[in-house]
Tab-separated table of C-alpha atoms in Angstrom:
chain	number	residue	atom	x	y	z
A	1288	UNK	CA	0.000	0.000	0.000
A	1289	UNK	CA	1.360	3.376	-1.010
A	1290	UNK	CA	0.759	6.338	1.245
A	1291	UNK	CA	0.843	9.668	-0.535
A	1292	UNK	CA	0.757	12.759	1.652
A	1293	UNK	CA	-2.039	15.095	0.767
A	1294	UNK	CA	-1.311	18.757	0.303
A	1295	UNK	CA	-3.853	21.371	0.974
A	1296	UNK	CA	-4.419	23.681	-1.994
A	1297	UNK	CA	-3.111	26.703	-0.036
A	1298	UNK	CA	0.211	24.870	0.619
A	1299	UNK	CA	0.745	24.465	-3.144
A	1300	UNK	CA	0.246	28.213	-3.627
A	1301	UNK	CA	2.731	29.134	-0.860
A	1302	UNK	CA	5.594	27.016	-2.201
A	1303	UNK	CA	6.701	29.435	-4.998
A	1304	UNK	CA	6.182	32.407	-2.659
A	1305	UNK	CA	8.312	30.661	0.021
A	1306	UNK	CA	11.132	30.126	-2.492
A	1307	UNK	CA	11.036	33.785	-3.526
A	1308	UNK	CA	11.154	34.890	0.128
A	1309	UNK	CA	14.180	32.650	0.857
A	1310	UNK	CA	15.975	34.016	-2.235
A	1311	UNK	CA	15.314	37.641	-1.221
A	1312	UNK	CA	16.522	37.093	2.352
A	1313	UNK	CA	19.661	35.330	1.100
A	1314	UNK	CA	20.362	38.138	-1.368
A	1315	UNK	CA	19.843	40.798	1.319
A	1316	UNK	CA	22.235	39.056	3.729
A	1317	UNK	CA	24.837	38.592	0.997
A	1318	UNK	CA	24.799	42.247	-0.043
A	1319	UNK	CA	24.473	43.854	3.387
A	1320	UNK	CA	27.681	45.187	4.964
A	1321	UNK	CA	28.399	43.016	7.979
A	1322	UNK	CA	31.599	44.069	9.754
A	1323	UNK	CA	34.172	41.354	10.108
A	1324	UNK	CA	35.182	40.414	13.629
A	1325	UNK	CA	38.814	40.747	12.549
A	1326	UNK	CA	38.358	44.392	11.555
A	1327	UNK	CA	38.591	47.005	14.254
A	1328	UNK	CA	37.667	50.638	14.160
A	1329	UNK	CA	39.786	53.270	15.879
A	1330	UNK	CA	36.697	54.318	17.780
A	1331	UNK	CA	36.515	50.813	19.286
A	1332	UNK	CA	39.977	51.164	20.821
A	1333	UNK	CA	40.077	52.399	24.390
A	1334	UNK	CA	41.304	55.988	24.569
A	1335	UNK	CA	45.019	56.416	25.206
A	1336	UNK	CA	44.201	59.622	27.044
A	1337	UNK	CA	41.911	62.600	27.407
A	1338	UNK	CA	42.359	66.317	26.870
A	1339	UNK	CA	42.475	68.319	30.107
A	1340	UNK	CA	42.573	71.737	28.441
A	1341	UNK	CA	43.318	73.510	25.175
A	1342	UNK	CA	44.162	77.068	24.227
A	1343	UNK	CA	43.774	78.150	20.604
A	1344	UNK	CA	43.667	75.735	17.698
A	1345	UNK	CA	44.384	72.097	18.627
A	1346	UNK	CA	43.502	69.182	16.337
A	1347	UNK	CA	44.095	65.444	16.182
A	1348	UNK	CA	44.684	63.577	12.925
A	1349	UNK	CA	43.883	59.883	13.232
A	1350	UNK	CA	45.667	57.012	11.485
A	1351	UNK	CA	43.208	57.311	8.544
A	1352	UNK	CA	44.089	60.990	8.007
A	1353	UNK	CA	40.817	62.352	9.406
A	1354	UNK	CA	41.072	65.538	11.515
A	1355	UNK	CA	39.017	66.429	14.563
A	1356	UNK	CA	39.132	69.523	16.761
A	1357	UNK	CA	40.153	68.885	20.341
A	1358	UNK	CA	38.667	70.475	23.421
A	1359	UNK	CA	38.324	69.563	27.081
A	1360	UNK	CA	37.463	65.844	27.594
A	1361	UNK	CA	38.152	64.906	23.928
A	1362	UNK	CA	39.605	61.384	23.661
A	1363	UNK	CA	43.180	60.879	22.465
A	1364	UNK	CA	43.656	57.630	20.556
A	1365	UNK	CA	46.648	55.496	19.758
A	1366	UNK	CA	47.841	56.533	16.283
A	1367	UNK	CA	46.717	60.165	16.638
A	1368	UNK	CA	49.029	62.995	15.639
A	1369	UNK	CA	48.242	66.096	17.667
A	1370	UNK	CA	48.781	69.568	16.215
A	1371	UNK	CA	48.836	72.893	18.034
A	1372	UNK	CA	48.725	76.125	16.067
A	1373	UNK	CA	50.394	79.468	16.759
A	1374	UNK	CA	49.704	80.735	20.299
A	1375	UNK	CA	48.055	77.364	21.083
A	1376	UNK	CA	48.727	74.648	23.644
A	1377	UNK	CA	47.187	71.507	25.097
A	1378	UNK	CA	47.378	69.446	28.250
A	1379	UNK	CA	46.545	65.752	28.166
A	1380	UNK	CA	46.139	63.101	30.863
A	1381	UNK	CA	47.018	59.662	29.553
A	1382	UNK	CA	45.400	56.383	30.609
A	1383	UNK	CA	48.303	55.559	32.962
A	1384	UNK	CA	48.028	59.015	34.624
A	1385	UNK	CA	50.949	60.514	32.647
A	1386	UNK	CA	50.635	64.213	31.870
A	1387	UNK	CA	51.677	65.692	28.518
A	1388	UNK	CA	51.799	69.396	27.764
A	1389	UNK	CA	52.140	70.476	24.126
A	1390	UNK	CA	53.634	73.858	23.229
A	1391	UNK	CA	52.571	76.079	20.326
A	1392	UNK	CA	53.286	74.997	16.722
A	1393	UNK	CA	53.755	71.363	17.718
A	1394	UNK	CA	53.164	68.079	15.903
A	1395	UNK	CA	53.220	65.123	18.310
A	1396	UNK	CA	52.302	61.484	17.545
A	1397	UNK	CA	50.962	58.869	19.948
A	1398	UNK	CA	52.541	55.882	18.153
A	1399	UNK	CA	51.781	53.307	20.849
A	1400	UNK	CA	49.978	53.681	24.139
A	1401	UNK	CA	49.196	50.306	25.637
A	1402	UNK	CA	48.272	50.399	29.305
A	1403	UNK	CA	46.450	47.466	30.851
A	1404	UNK	CA	48.312	47.371	34.176
A	1405	UNK	CA	50.512	44.520	32.856
A	1406	UNK	CA	54.181	45.402	33.281
A	1407	UNK	CA	55.250	42.861	30.629
A	1408	UNK	CA	52.958	44.197	27.874
A	1409	UNK	CA	52.396	47.874	28.726
A	1410	UNK	CA	54.196	50.115	26.241
A	1411	UNK	CA	54.472	53.792	25.345
A	1412	UNK	CA	56.061	55.181	22.171
A	1413	UNK	CA	55.657	58.905	21.513
A	1414	UNK	CA	57.195	61.040	18.769
A	1415	UNK	CA	57.803	64.770	18.641
A	1416	UNK	CA	57.742	65.769	14.960
A	1417	UNK	CA	58.129	69.514	15.546
A	1418	UNK	CA	57.571	72.019	18.323
A	1419	UNK	CA	57.855	71.008	21.946
A	1420	UNK	CA	56.348	69.002	24.780
A	1421	UNK	CA	56.789	68.428	28.481
A	1422	UNK	CA	55.716	65.266	30.242
A	1423	UNK	CA	55.473	63.731	33.658
A	1424	UNK	CA	55.507	60.010	33.020
A	1425	UNK	CA	52.770	57.779	34.409
A	1426	UNK	CA	52.586	54.165	35.535
A	1427	UNK	CA	54.217	52.702	32.398
A	1428	UNK	CA	57.354	54.837	32.738
A	1429	UNK	CA	57.473	54.396	36.505
A	1430	UNK	CA	57.079	50.603	36.508
A	1431	UNK	CA	59.151	49.688	33.459
A	1432	UNK	CA	61.492	52.334	32.046
A	1433	UNK	CA	62.353	50.105	29.087
A	1434	UNK	CA	58.685	50.147	28.005
A	1435	UNK	CA	58.712	53.947	27.596
A	1436	UNK	CA	60.224	55.636	24.552
A	1437	UNK	CA	60.041	59.240	23.363
A	1438	UNK	CA	61.367	59.847	19.857
A	1439	UNK	CA	62.413	63.208	18.522
A	1440	UNK	CA	61.966	63.066	14.752
A	1441	UNK	CA	65.274	63.421	12.919
A	1442	UNK	CA	67.266	63.715	16.145
A	1443	UNK	CA	67.186	60.992	18.763
A	1444	UNK	CA	65.295	58.634	21.035
A	1445	UNK	CA	64.950	59.481	24.700
A	1446	UNK	CA	64.931	56.852	27.411
A	1447	UNK	CA	63.859	57.912	30.858
A	1448	UNK	CA	65.549	57.804	34.210
A	1449	UNK	CA	63.089	60.144	35.832
A	1450	UNK	CA	59.591	61.368	35.598
A	1451	UNK	CA	59.540	64.987	34.452
A	1452	UNK	CA	61.270	66.185	31.258
A	1453	UNK	CA	60.848	68.495	28.294
A	1454	UNK	CA	61.967	68.456	24.646
A	1455	UNK	CA	61.796	71.268	22.113
A	1456	UNK	CA	62.854	71.527	18.478
A	1457	UNK	CA	63.637	75.162	17.691
A	1458	UNK	CA	62.508	76.774	14.420
A	1459	UNK	CA	66.192	76.646	13.392
A	1460	UNK	CA	66.188	72.852	13.809
A	1461	UNK	CA	68.075	72.556	17.100
A	1462	UNK	CA	66.891	70.109	19.772
A	1463	UNK	CA	66.802	71.199	23.424
A	1464	UNK	CA	66.015	68.953	26.381
A	1465	UNK	CA	65.434	69.753	30.011
A	1466	UNK	CA	64.977	67.480	33.004
A	1467	UNK	CA	63.063	68.714	36.038
A	1468	UNK	CA	63.100	65.504	38.082
A	1469	UNK	CA	65.177	62.359	37.474
A	1470	UNK	CA	67.203	61.927	34.289
A	1471	UNK	CA	67.036	60.988	30.622
A	1472	UNK	CA	69.211	59.136	28.121
A	1473	UNK	CA	69.382	60.645	24.641
A	1474	UNK	CA	70.651	58.381	21.864
A	1475	UNK	CA	70.365	57.898	18.100
């Protein structure tokens, strides 16, 4: 005896419609932009620091080349290059409690700022491109001096032996350093 399932007449009518619906959903999912888990946006990174204050024109250029104006409480991200204009300055508190003060006409890059309270992996690499900055190092520089590096573009790399120092590149292209507490090593 053969048993043949019976289909209701409305089920026969829904079958082509069901196929069309499945095709449309599949097409929509295929064409929709779904971010990959391996991609990360700079906005998803935790801030490397935060602006305490600004005077005059202060901007940040992110790793993609996009500029944003900085003001009090603006986030500073790893990969940002900070620019101060004439008669402008900025003060920044970093995630490890370091303080950075930027002088007028400065370009300063936050190359790496990794602070997760792990002495083995925490790392700071900063670069002064032009102008000047003063810093009081935070937890990274205090806990592991080898994990802290300040580069002066075209001049040298500064290792720390203290917590409070300043570097300036004059308009004539001369580098000046000053140490207020502790010491530094300058090498190239």
